[in-house]
XYZ file of C-alpha atoms in Angstrom:
757
model
C 0.000 0.000 0.000
C 2.891 2.337 0.842
C 4.388 1.805 -2.625
C 1.006 2.340 -4.292
C 0.575 5.645 -2.452
C 4.095 6.698 -3.475
C 3.371 5.852 -7.129
C 0.136 7.877 -7.116
C 1.958 10.826 -5.530
C 4.655 10.755 -8.179
C 2.038 10.657 -10.968
C 0.081 13.561 -9.464
C 3.242 15.596 -8.972
C 4.204 14.915 -12.581
C 0.812 16.018 -13.809
C 0.818 19.189 -11.716
C 4.372 19.967 -12.762
C 3.639 19.421 -16.477
C 0.507 21.601 -16.300
C 2.103 24.558 -14.571
C 2.168 26.643 -17.800
C -0.417 29.235 -18.696
C -1.585 31.436 -21.577
C -3.045 34.908 -21.101
C -3.652 38.098 -23.031
C -6.204 40.593 -24.299
C -8.613 40.488 -27.227
C -9.522 43.777 -28.911
C -11.371 45.030 -31.967
C -10.538 48.517 -33.258
C -8.782 49.245 -29.931
C -11.908 48.315 -27.967
C -12.562 45.294 -25.790
C -15.317 43.028 -27.134
C -17.725 40.556 -25.589
C -18.804 37.010 -26.482
C -15.323 35.893 -27.503
C -14.020 32.347 -27.005
C -10.377 31.226 -26.822
C -9.739 27.517 -27.340
C -6.800 25.193 -27.783
C -8.078 22.954 -30.547
C -8.214 19.180 -30.010
C -7.913 19.690 -26.252
C -10.131 20.507 -23.275
C -8.560 23.942 -22.707
C -11.156 26.615 -23.369
C -12.194 29.972 -21.868
C -13.921 33.286 -22.574
C -12.806 36.881 -22.111
C -13.910 39.068 -19.220
C -15.615 42.473 -19.498
C -12.270 44.153 -20.267
C -11.319 41.711 -22.989
C -8.760 39.781 -20.888
C -8.463 36.011 -20.831
C -6.342 33.378 -19.080
C -5.963 29.601 -19.500
C -4.109 27.972 -16.589
C -2.542 24.564 -15.876
C -1.811 23.847 -19.530
C 0.442 20.910 -20.300
C 3.584 21.693 -22.257
C 3.354 20.939 -25.969
C 2.368 22.216 -29.407
C -1.152 23.598 -29.897
C -3.320 25.522 -32.315
C -5.089 28.358 -30.531
C -8.360 29.631 -31.981
C -10.079 32.936 -31.160
C -13.709 33.289 -32.279
C -16.174 36.147 -31.915
C -19.493 36.484 -33.710
C -19.401 38.887 -36.628
C -15.590 38.943 -36.657
C -12.923 36.875 -38.380
C -11.689 33.901 -36.402
C -7.942 33.707 -35.700
C -5.984 30.459 -35.725
C -2.345 30.359 -34.638
C 0.126 27.555 -33.943
C 1.933 27.909 -30.611
C 4.556 26.010 -28.658
C 4.326 26.015 -24.868
C 7.211 25.050 -22.631
C 7.032 23.770 -19.053
C 6.506 26.478 -16.408
C 6.069 29.084 -19.179
C 3.659 32.019 -18.975
C 2.822 32.858 -22.588
C 1.248 36.249 -23.284
C -0.728 36.467 -26.532
C -2.788 39.519 -27.544
C -5.093 39.391 -30.545
C -6.752 42.095 -32.659
C -9.847 40.844 -34.446
C -11.092 42.069 -37.813
C -14.531 42.209 -39.363
C -15.741 38.931 -40.796
C -16.101 39.166 -44.555
C -18.391 36.136 -44.486
C -21.042 37.989 -42.508
C -22.613 41.349 -43.341
C -19.489 43.475 -43.774
C -18.069 42.252 -47.080
C -16.490 44.743 -49.415
C -18.686 45.117 -52.508
C -18.313 47.020 -55.767
C -21.436 46.285 -57.811
C -23.726 48.826 -56.175
C -21.552 51.889 -56.778
C -18.750 50.771 -59.148
C -16.131 51.153 -56.408
C -15.156 49.244 -53.257
C -17.297 49.903 -50.210
C -18.316 47.880 -47.168
C -21.657 46.238 -47.734
C -23.216 47.778 -44.640
C -22.036 51.227 -45.733
C -23.411 50.941 -49.270
C -26.571 52.904 -50.025
C -27.447 50.219 -52.582
C -28.314 46.746 -51.226
C -25.961 44.104 -52.611
C -26.132 40.388 -51.856
C -22.772 38.629 -51.618
C -22.042 34.913 -51.959
C -18.531 33.568 -51.458
C -17.009 30.193 -52.408
C -17.812 28.744 -48.968
C -21.509 29.137 -49.777
C -21.241 27.385 -53.134
C -19.072 24.567 -51.769
C -22.068 23.417 -49.749
C -23.510 22.045 -53.009
C -20.663 21.577 -55.535
C -21.654 22.103 -59.158
C -19.938 22.057 -62.530
C -20.824 25.668 -63.359
C -21.876 28.914 -61.737
C -25.142 28.646 -63.694
C -26.117 25.567 -61.661
C -24.684 26.947 -58.414
C -27.117 29.879 -58.412
C -30.044 27.527 -57.712
C -29.416 27.967 -53.972
C -29.599 31.788 -54.067
C -32.873 33.216 -52.824
C -34.936 34.832 -55.598
C -32.595 33.566 -58.316
C -33.585 30.594 -60.468
C -31.654 28.964 -63.329
C -34.332 28.319 -65.963
C -33.929 25.614 -68.588
C -35.346 26.753 -71.928
C -34.998 23.523 -73.847
C -35.786 19.970 -72.836
C -33.262 18.584 -75.316
C -30.173 20.823 -75.433
C -30.564 22.035 -71.804
C -29.591 25.636 -72.496
C -31.085 28.236 -70.192
C -30.864 31.607 -68.513
C -31.106 33.211 -65.079
C -34.366 34.519 -63.596
C -34.252 37.145 -60.838
C -37.471 37.794 -58.915
C -39.489 36.062 -61.619
C -38.071 38.111 -64.504
C -36.785 36.283 -67.564
C -33.086 35.876 -68.278
C -32.716 38.723 -70.790
C -33.417 41.187 -67.962
C -30.363 40.043 -66.020
C -26.974 41.537 -66.810
C -24.125 39.112 -66.103
C -20.625 40.532 -65.660
C -17.153 39.364 -64.781
C -15.133 41.808 -62.671
C -17.645 44.521 -63.569
C -17.202 44.127 -67.299
C -20.332 43.413 -69.412
C -18.836 40.500 -71.281
C -21.742 38.072 -70.971
C -24.504 39.072 -73.368
C -27.920 37.546 -73.902
C -26.627 35.298 -76.688
C -24.239 33.611 -74.319
C -25.569 33.938 -70.778
C -25.568 30.209 -70.166
C -22.201 29.823 -71.884
C -20.708 32.814 -70.108
C -21.626 31.272 -66.755
C -20.324 27.857 -67.780
C -16.652 27.156 -67.775
C -15.574 29.819 -65.296
C -13.402 27.813 -62.890
C -15.112 27.908 -59.506
C -11.694 27.859 -57.866
C -10.993 31.295 -59.362
C -14.149 32.960 -58.053
C -13.636 35.287 -55.089
C -17.336 36.070 -54.666
C -20.540 36.707 -56.580
C -22.418 39.962 -56.043
C -26.099 40.265 -56.922
C -28.052 43.495 -57.274
C -31.801 43.003 -57.615
C -33.494 45.798 -59.528
C -32.373 48.115 -62.369
C -28.718 49.080 -62.514
C -28.735 50.734 -65.926
C -27.670 54.101 -64.503
C -24.228 52.528 -63.973
C -24.132 49.565 -66.316
C -26.329 50.530 -69.258
C -28.390 48.145 -71.350
C -29.591 44.743 -70.074
C -29.314 45.672 -66.377
C -33.104 46.041 -66.289
C -34.193 43.553 -63.652
C -30.927 42.691 -61.941
C -27.163 42.309 -62.070
C -24.880 39.345 -61.382
C -21.232 40.340 -61.018
C -18.662 37.544 -60.780
C -15.558 38.796 -58.978
C -12.467 36.718 -59.718
C -9.627 36.263 -57.257
C -6.759 38.659 -56.925
C -3.735 36.596 -58.049
C -1.687 38.032 -55.182
C -3.989 36.458 -52.588
C -4.669 33.171 -54.394
C -3.150 29.804 -53.418
C 0.020 28.734 -55.194
C -1.872 25.688 -56.404
C -5.503 24.646 -56.061
C -7.504 21.743 -57.425
C -11.121 20.673 -57.099
C -12.189 17.474 -58.876
C -15.461 15.600 -58.487
C -17.526 12.997 -60.264
C -21.087 11.709 -59.901
C -22.790 8.355 -60.156
C -23.968 9.485 -63.604
C -20.250 9.736 -64.516
C -20.244 13.509 -64.804
C -16.675 14.682 -64.259
C -15.596 18.223 -63.422
C -12.099 19.518 -62.701
C -11.040 23.028 -61.614
C -7.302 23.712 -61.468
C -5.598 26.952 -60.412
C -1.884 27.825 -60.448
C -0.238 31.053 -59.256
C 3.195 32.207 -60.339
C 5.279 35.366 -60.155
C 7.608 37.122 -62.540
C 10.129 38.600 -60.124
C 8.392 41.397 -58.209
C 6.704 42.933 -61.230
C 3.662 40.765 -61.756
C 1.589 37.924 -60.329
C -0.451 35.632 -62.530
C -3.268 33.195 -61.840
C -3.899 30.483 -64.405
C -7.091 28.463 -64.204
C -8.421 25.480 -66.102
C -11.918 24.038 -66.066
C -12.796 20.750 -67.739
C -16.219 19.137 -67.743
C -17.224 15.912 -69.432
C -20.461 13.967 -69.538
C -20.926 11.516 -72.391
C -23.531 9.081 -71.080
C -26.771 8.377 -72.927
C -29.396 7.995 -70.209
C -33.152 7.779 -70.830
C -34.806 7.058 -67.498
C -38.154 8.546 -68.570
C -38.276 6.129 -71.530
C -39.235 8.653 -74.210
C -36.382 7.698 -76.515
C -34.583 11.011 -75.890
C -31.645 11.826 -73.625
C -32.591 13.025 -70.141
C -29.485 15.204 -69.871
C -27.416 16.771 -72.613
C -23.991 15.269 -73.229
C -21.258 17.889 -72.885
C -17.545 18.192 -73.410
C -16.242 21.579 -72.255
C -12.854 23.113 -71.633
C -12.153 26.628 -70.423
C -8.834 28.375 -69.727
C -8.634 31.552 -67.641
C -5.547 33.681 -67.007
C -5.455 36.828 -64.856
C -2.472 39.119 -64.264
C -1.850 41.746 -61.575
C 1.031 44.131 -62.191
C 2.891 45.956 -59.422
C 3.092 49.680 -60.095
C 4.242 52.770 -58.243
C 1.905 54.101 -55.550
C -0.055 50.825 -55.752
C -1.851 51.931 -58.905
C -4.168 49.339 -60.398
C -3.329 47.331 -63.496
C -4.983 43.991 -64.057
C -5.765 42.079 -67.213
C -7.437 38.730 -67.823
C -8.262 36.479 -70.763
C -10.515 33.448 -71.087
C -11.084 30.969 -73.875
C -13.800 28.330 -73.942
C -14.871 25.542 -76.255
C -17.928 23.376 -75.755
C -19.554 20.558 -77.699
C -23.002 19.560 -76.421
C -25.761 17.439 -77.858
C -29.089 15.954 -76.858
C -31.913 14.178 -78.645
C -32.723 10.697 -79.845
C -30.622 8.154 -77.959
C -29.531 6.681 -81.313
C -28.225 10.014 -82.627
C -24.613 10.269 -83.827
C -22.711 13.198 -85.281
C -23.169 11.846 -88.786
C -26.884 12.707 -88.432
C -26.159 16.367 -87.517
C -28.536 18.659 -89.415
C -30.337 15.799 -91.140
C -33.896 14.477 -90.901
C -33.139 10.810 -90.236
C -32.594 10.858 -86.461
C -33.361 13.961 -84.417
C -30.602 15.643 -82.436
C -29.682 19.094 -81.167
C -25.966 19.770 -81.464
C -24.256 23.003 -80.399
C -20.616 23.934 -80.944
C -19.507 27.011 -79.042
C -16.260 28.948 -79.248
C -15.788 31.921 -76.988
C -12.972 34.324 -76.172
C -12.867 37.136 -73.605
C -10.475 39.926 -72.687
C -10.959 42.282 -69.752
C -8.814 44.615 -67.729
C -8.460 47.793 -65.691
C -5.651 50.360 -65.759
C -5.269 53.298 -63.385
C -3.781 56.257 -65.197
C -0.530 57.749 -63.780
C -2.207 60.982 -62.666
C -2.805 62.671 -59.324
C -6.545 62.169 -59.836
C -7.983 58.652 -59.607
C -8.731 57.845 -63.245
C -9.340 54.217 -64.186
C -9.674 52.883 -67.700
C -11.617 49.618 -67.914
C -12.020 47.596 -71.068
C -13.368 44.288 -72.303
C -13.900 42.436 -75.531
C -15.672 39.214 -76.397
C -16.005 36.987 -79.410
C -18.745 34.365 -79.400
C -19.333 31.905 -82.225
C -22.145 29.382 -82.079
C -22.849 26.671 -84.650
C -26.097 24.920 -83.766
C -28.341 22.327 -85.352
C -31.840 21.838 -83.953
C -32.921 18.901 -86.068
C -32.823 20.316 -89.601
C -32.889 23.926 -88.385
C -29.481 25.575 -88.289
C -28.612 28.546 -86.141
C -25.173 29.952 -86.833
C -24.417 33.135 -84.914
C -21.405 35.358 -84.516
C -21.268 38.099 -81.918
C -18.484 40.529 -81.043
C -18.656 43.098 -78.249
C -16.091 45.797 -77.450
C -16.467 47.908 -74.331
C -14.396 50.732 -72.827
C -15.032 52.931 -69.819
C -13.107 55.747 -68.134
C -14.098 56.657 -64.568
C -13.024 59.504 -62.310
C -13.359 58.935 -58.568
C -13.199 62.087 -56.453
C -14.018 62.878 -52.834
C -14.946 66.481 -51.995
C -15.821 66.978 -48.328
C -19.016 64.922 -47.790
C -19.449 64.168 -51.481
C -18.095 60.967 -52.992
C -18.237 61.593 -56.738
C -17.936 59.085 -59.534
C -18.283 60.076 -63.143
C -17.421 58.294 -66.323
C -17.792 57.868 -70.029
C -18.391 54.528 -71.678
C -18.915 53.098 -75.114
C -20.067 49.704 -76.298
C -19.946 48.350 -79.833
C -21.952 45.233 -80.662
C -21.700 43.234 -83.866
C -24.227 40.485 -84.339
C -24.853 38.255 -87.317
C -26.788 35.029 -87.738
C -28.443 33.024 -90.462
C -32.010 33.951 -89.489
C -34.311 36.620 -90.872
C -33.430 38.921 -87.973
C -30.208 39.992 -89.733
C -31.515 40.079 -93.291
C -33.101 42.804 -95.434
C -34.801 41.679 -98.631
C -32.955 38.356 -98.422
C -29.614 40.165 -98.212
C -27.447 39.524 -95.142
C -27.312 42.616 -92.971
C -25.408 42.124 -89.686
C -26.537 44.289 -86.811
C -23.945 46.864 -85.760
C -24.801 48.960 -82.746
C -22.944 51.771 -81.022
C -23.948 52.636 -77.477
C -21.885 55.545 -76.072
C -22.862 56.900 -72.680
C -21.925 59.203 -69.849
C -22.859 58.891 -66.180
C -22.529 60.812 -62.943
C -23.002 59.552 -59.398
C -22.736 61.449 -56.131
C -22.881 59.748 -52.748
C -23.534 62.393 -50.094
C -22.890 61.643 -46.434
C -24.903 63.992 -44.212
C -23.942 62.205 -41.000
C -22.969 58.769 -39.774
C -26.637 57.792 -39.966
C -27.833 59.416 -43.184
C -26.521 59.012 -46.699
C -28.044 59.502 -50.161
C -26.880 58.537 -53.617
C -27.868 60.423 -56.772
C -27.080 59.122 -60.227
C -27.949 59.746 -63.841
C -26.836 58.209 -67.100
C -27.309 59.252 -70.707
C -26.854 56.781 -73.544
C -27.253 57.207 -77.261
C -28.211 54.077 -79.143
C -27.391 54.220 -82.854
C -30.736 52.557 -83.628
C -33.120 53.790 -80.935
C -31.704 57.226 -80.065
C -31.511 58.944 -76.663
C -31.992 57.042 -73.408
C -31.908 58.558 -69.888
C -31.678 56.444 -66.705
C -31.788 58.256 -63.324
C -31.201 56.684 -59.915
C -31.799 57.587 -56.272
C -30.852 55.783 -53.052
C -31.192 56.635 -49.371
C -29.586 54.843 -46.416
C -30.548 55.333 -42.793
C -28.225 53.685 -40.303
C -30.509 53.622 -37.285
C -27.725 52.024 -35.267
C -25.068 49.357 -35.792
C -27.692 46.621 -35.778
C -30.484 48.249 -37.813
C -30.125 49.656 -41.329
C -32.858 50.857 -43.694
C -32.369 51.541 -47.413
C -34.654 52.889 -50.121
C -33.695 52.652 -53.795
C -35.409 53.677 -56.980
C -34.228 53.884 -60.576
C -34.882 53.028 -64.181
C -33.472 50.517 -66.634
C -33.531 49.852 -70.343
C -32.798 47.023 -72.738
C -32.286 46.936 -76.464
C -33.424 43.592 -77.806
C -32.094 41.132 -80.305
C -34.894 38.616 -80.257
C -33.283 35.535 -81.713
C -30.387 35.564 -79.314
C -32.763 35.107 -76.410
C -35.567 32.672 -77.174
C -34.736 29.068 -77.812
C -38.398 28.390 -78.675
C -37.970 30.560 -81.753
C -35.429 28.137 -83.148
C -36.771 24.687 -82.345
C -39.938 22.727 -82.819
C -42.421 23.479 -85.581
C -43.738 26.868 -84.450
C -43.494 29.743 -86.888
C -41.981 32.960 -85.535
C -44.080 36.070 -86.164
C -42.982 39.632 -85.289
C -45.982 41.918 -85.657
C -44.204 45.308 -85.419
C -40.781 46.880 -85.063
C -39.793 46.119 -81.486
C -39.082 49.145 -79.284
C -36.555 49.142 -76.416
C -37.926 47.890 -73.129
C -37.890 50.245 -70.162
C -38.453 49.728 -66.455
C -38.837 51.699 -63.274
C -38.090 50.093 -59.939
C -38.350 50.834 -56.246
C -37.279 48.675 -53.329
C -37.146 49.027 -49.566
C -34.432 47.050 -47.769
C -34.051 46.457 -44.027
C -31.179 44.705 -42.230
C -31.485 43.592 -38.623
C -28.638 42.050 -36.591
C -29.388 40.362 -33.271
C -26.719 39.211 -30.792
C -27.990 37.003 -27.957
C -26.280 36.700 -24.586
C -25.504 33.020 -25.169
C -23.485 33.915 -28.276
C -26.124 33.125 -30.914
C -26.220 35.547 -33.862
C -29.188 36.206 -36.153
C -29.041 38.389 -39.246
C -32.280 39.232 -41.084
C -32.490 41.073 -44.399
C -35.910 41.871 -45.854
C -36.611 43.583 -49.181
C -39.889 44.733 -50.700
C -39.581 45.339 -54.451
C -41.680 46.786 -57.259
C -40.767 46.909 -60.963
C -43.003 48.202 -63.753
C -42.115 47.633 -67.404
C -43.192 49.547 -70.457
C -42.639 48.267 -74.000
C -42.048 44.794 -72.595
C -41.701 42.200 -75.328
C -44.060 39.302 -74.768
C -44.260 35.961 -76.544
C -47.763 34.760 -77.427
C -47.988 30.956 -77.575
C -51.762 30.737 -77.289
C -53.337 32.728 -80.158
C -52.045 30.197 -82.672
C -50.504 26.930 -81.408
C -48.327 26.776 -84.534
C -46.831 30.240 -84.009
C -44.869 32.290 -81.518
C -46.037 35.879 -81.905
C -43.757 38.623 -80.535
C -44.764 42.204 -79.883
C -44.329 45.030 -77.394
C -46.976 44.774 -74.753
C -50.000 47.044 -75.208
C -49.996 48.020 -71.585
C -47.456 47.266 -68.899
C -45.888 44.451 -66.921
C -45.270 44.155 -63.181
C -42.903 42.318 -60.892
C -43.566 42.965 -57.225
C -43.103 41.116 -53.993
C -41.084 40.662 -50.834
C -38.030 38.571 -50.011
C -36.284 37.681 -46.784
C -32.841 36.210 -46.054
C -31.987 34.977 -42.567
C -28.608 33.872 -41.187
C -28.571 32.074 -37.838
C -25.265 31.118 -36.187
C -25.250 29.076 -32.981
C -22.217 28.788 -30.724
C -22.130 25.001 -31.178
C -21.289 25.397 -34.887
C -24.791 24.945 -36.272
C -25.591 27.487 -38.997
C -28.774 28.216 -40.965
C -29.070 30.294 -44.137
C -32.754 30.592 -45.025
C -34.386 32.515 -47.851
C -37.914 33.033 -49.112
C -39.388 35.215 -51.856
C -43.026 35.851 -52.639
C -43.614 37.563 -55.974
C -46.468 38.622 -58.213
C -45.361 38.774 -61.846
C -47.988 39.763 -64.400
C -48.694 41.336 -67.777
C -51.540 43.866 -67.974
C -53.114 44.544 -71.383
C -56.414 46.338 -71.936
C -57.092 46.088 -68.235
C -56.699 42.301 -68.230
C -54.044 40.824 -65.939
C -52.341 37.586 -67.016
C -49.509 35.581 -65.579
C -46.486 34.943 -67.848
C -45.192 31.460 -68.497
C -42.515 29.983 -66.246
C -42.874 32.429 -63.362
C -43.406 31.124 -59.850
C -45.180 32.959 -57.028
C -42.961 31.594 -54.281
C -39.440 30.320 -53.974
C -37.579 29.195 -50.878
C -33.954 28.216 -50.309
C -32.012 26.867 -47.361
C -28.564 25.789 -46.269
C -28.099 24.038 -42.928
C -24.516 23.375 -41.865
C -22.911 21.759 -38.857
C -19.292 20.883 -38.160
C -18.345 17.988 -35.874
C -14.948 19.262 -34.735
C -13.654 16.107 -32.999
C -13.774 14.143 -36.258
C -13.259 17.115 -38.665
C -16.489 16.442 -40.558
C -18.915 19.088 -41.845
C -22.490 18.333 -42.870
C -24.328 20.576 -45.359
C -27.988 20.141 -46.200
C -29.122 22.463 -49.006
C -32.248 22.786 -51.059
C -34.915 24.894 -52.684
C -38.656 24.785 -53.240
C -40.725 26.354 -56.024
C -44.448 27.028 -56.334
C -46.382 26.095 -59.520
C -45.604 27.857 -62.809
C -47.769 28.285 -65.893
C -46.429 26.104 -68.724
C -46.858 26.429 -72.530
C -49.190 23.822 -74.054
C -49.700 23.164 -77.759
C -53.464 22.725 -77.878
C -56.618 22.311 -75.829
C -56.196 18.549 -76.130
C -52.579 18.590 -74.909
C -52.598 16.081 -71.996
C -49.683 17.650 -70.173
C -50.342 19.576 -66.967
C -50.851 23.309 -67.679
C -49.033 24.105 -64.434
C -45.971 22.660 -62.794
C -46.412 21.155 -59.319
C -44.759 22.323 -56.141
C -41.307 20.796 -56.359
C -38.075 20.760 -54.415
C -34.452 19.904 -55.191
C -32.532 18.852 -52.067
C -28.938 17.811 -51.468
C -26.731 16.606 -48.654
C -22.935 16.685 -48.415
C -20.315 15.399 -45.964
C -16.866 17.035 -45.972
C -13.757 15.749 -44.188
C -11.006 18.297 -43.415
C -8.661 16.261 -41.223
C -5.810 16.202 -43.754
C -3.558 19.203 -44.200
C -4.514 21.248 -47.290
C -7.040 18.596 -48.370
C -10.825 18.410 -48.316
C -12.669 15.236 -49.218
C -16.401 15.475 -49.835
C -19.250 13.198 -50.853
C -23.003 13.343 -50.882
C -26.290 12.929 -52.712
C -28.020 15.340 -55.069
C -31.776 15.493 -55.611
C -32.557 13.457 -52.502
C -36.275 13.304 -53.353
C -35.507 11.971 -56.858
C -37.788 14.596 -58.411
C -38.129 14.771 -62.197
C -40.782 16.706 -64.196
C -41.965 13.499 -65.879
C -43.571 12.331 -62.627
C -46.653 14.461 -63.264
C -46.979 14.057 -67.037
C -47.425 11.386 -69.682
C -44.493 12.924 -71.522
C -42.363 16.082 -71.526
C -41.280 16.389 -75.152
C -44.267 15.979 -77.449
C -44.182 13.477 -80.328
C -40.642 12.214 -79.873
C -41.642 9.391 -82.226
C -42.115 11.951 -85.046
C -39.670 14.823 -84.357
C -39.740 16.070 -87.965
C -43.569 16.182 -88.063
C -43.694 13.960 -91.111
C -46.960 12.393 -89.969
C -48.711 15.548 -88.744
C -51.835 16.545 -90.692
C -53.302 20.063 -90.842
C -56.678 21.527 -91.798
C -57.107 24.376 -94.286
C -56.459 26.931 -91.525
C -53.158 25.334 -90.528
C -54.531 23.765 -87.359
C -53.194 20.349 -86.416
C -55.753 17.586 -86.891
C -56.439 14.870 -84.360
C -55.703 11.521 -86.010
C -55.160 7.955 -84.758
C -51.422 8.531 -85.192
C -51.698 11.923 -83.418
C -54.480 11.530 -80.807
C -53.764 14.853 -79.060
C -53.306 16.998 -82.179
C -49.713 17.973 -81.335
C -46.502 18.765 -83.147
C -42.975 18.027 -81.968
C -42.099 20.548 -79.243
C -39.263 20.843 -76.698
C -40.338 23.991 -74.828
C -42.385 22.285 -72.101
C -39.676 22.373 -69.447
C -39.415 23.934 -65.999
C -36.849 21.927 -64.044
C -33.874 19.611 -64.553
C -34.773 16.120 -65.724
C -32.013 14.465 -63.723
C -32.912 12.264 -60.781
C -31.112 11.244 -57.615
C -27.349 10.709 -57.891
C -24.315 10.489 -55.685
C -21.122 12.518 -55.950
C -17.580 12.344 -54.633
C -14.800 14.920 -54.818
C -11.431 16.090 -53.530
C -10.062 19.602 -53.026
C -6.457 20.619 -52.481
C -5.011 24.057 -51.709
C -1.320 24.797 -51.298
C -0.258 28.253 -50.098
């Protein structure tokens, strides 16, 4: 017993001796002590919180190597490796910074210059790569499905091309930019969003409502600005590769290199391949378009005196996609033996910004794009060539309480295709449009709480003449946790019809344009409120609510119903409305559980002769969510994401068409598990479309008459109406436009990420 007591004493003395070290210090933010801050030695039981003065102390710590983590809601966490010796008193002070993943990100889209999101008079939504990693996708187009109020809309059930809807407005009303440059036009929205390596994206900024006073044409209903990484801050090497149980393969590679101290370059490669022929709905046509895509992106930052800006980037993309009859091969391209839709796309982009060597802040921005598309929709060919050149010079000047921004811009658009839209009396006549403009913006700060923004833009379109777009914004910072914004402005869009409507190029419908189409115009107002709530237990809740109203004049509408064999286009004889309310909520619990919830209710309608109708493919309600939780002891994160959509009106071919005139309520849900226990590596796996939803579940068929895609057996009466026959019991023609959601069921995925700094 005496020896046992001696042994226990020695062990206890050893423990007490080895745990005689301590760590102490002070945590501050902007020279002030802060509350609700936790200090923890990861993978150990040592943990404490600061006192009212910001001081902390962890005692009786065993000697060894640790990683100390400092976390405080709304601020960036700090992680630092430390080495603690026996009997050592280690003093560590930390200064925390604002968390860019919360509500204080730096944004540029609202005012064309960097400003903290909470300080901006214009509400801007920001989504960083962490958000999109919760549901990995092969393109930014697909990734946007988890953004509240934003819906990727498929326009073709065969070739799977599409556009982006914001608050129920069709894709042509959304301006898509890269680094603020309008390089993604309506012809190539889906292609411009495909092939941008996700590993090169710093963040995506979304402005809902007209932004034409700064960005000109196409920014009528909203703006999506893809901000690419600064090469200086990028990893030396990054890779993200994943595949699915459908054998879709996507690879994003990024490499950074320097040329002495003069320049830093970031080279990115995206490759996507899917070549399976799957027909789970048994209609004889592919459920998902086969694609082979490669995209190369290269961005340079040059070091100049006085830290003046000079950056330039180029991107090249090639894609080969096809869908159609499962027996289709390339030898049938353009023929009438076996139906297929085949699209070859070549695209090149150049963009950059250069700050002039002057005492005033003058920045020259420029971009250029070349887009060539060679398409075959059965026997219909669509060969289009578009070139866009853009240049803009801005002057940024602060005078007392006035933050001025003025600029001149010019855009040249060349567009040619093989349709009647670029022909006069059977002679080819490419469309060439100049759009010079000048704009002025003044952000006036009356006090810390009150700020207004005034803006006006004048553009001269070489076809349509003078266009004015004013803008007004007011921000009231009630306090640090309550902010109210009011915005109003106008937008405009000059239309090239055939670049925007896939239905005009496929199926058997005849395209009819009743008059010369006038530019579309809109006026918008929205009221935005941000509320931040900090609970005593450390829980944080951020709520952002926006009420919006947009009224269109001269809106171009497509009439599918007057004649089932025609699509009739004309400016609306009346007006169109998009109005509603949206809410985004972030909830962060101290145990690592995080919710991002979004909901939008909208009323989208066309009003003609006092009659209100609902456009096709516009939902009344959309909801999104992302629920995340990290199990620290085993380094595993769980992400459950999804969306839900209310019914949409769908285009039918006739009164006897058996397909549902409205889509059902439907939801696309995903779950992902990510392991981060290896240095620089992330391994992830999960399931997409957990509910296995496909549009076919509520219909006899999606694509009409797949057995007769060239309408060889369709009979018509003397008025051109399709006859009901034993071979055609519903009186239909071949049509691919009945589509509202992806026709791809449940599937698993597995991927690996690597970042080396």
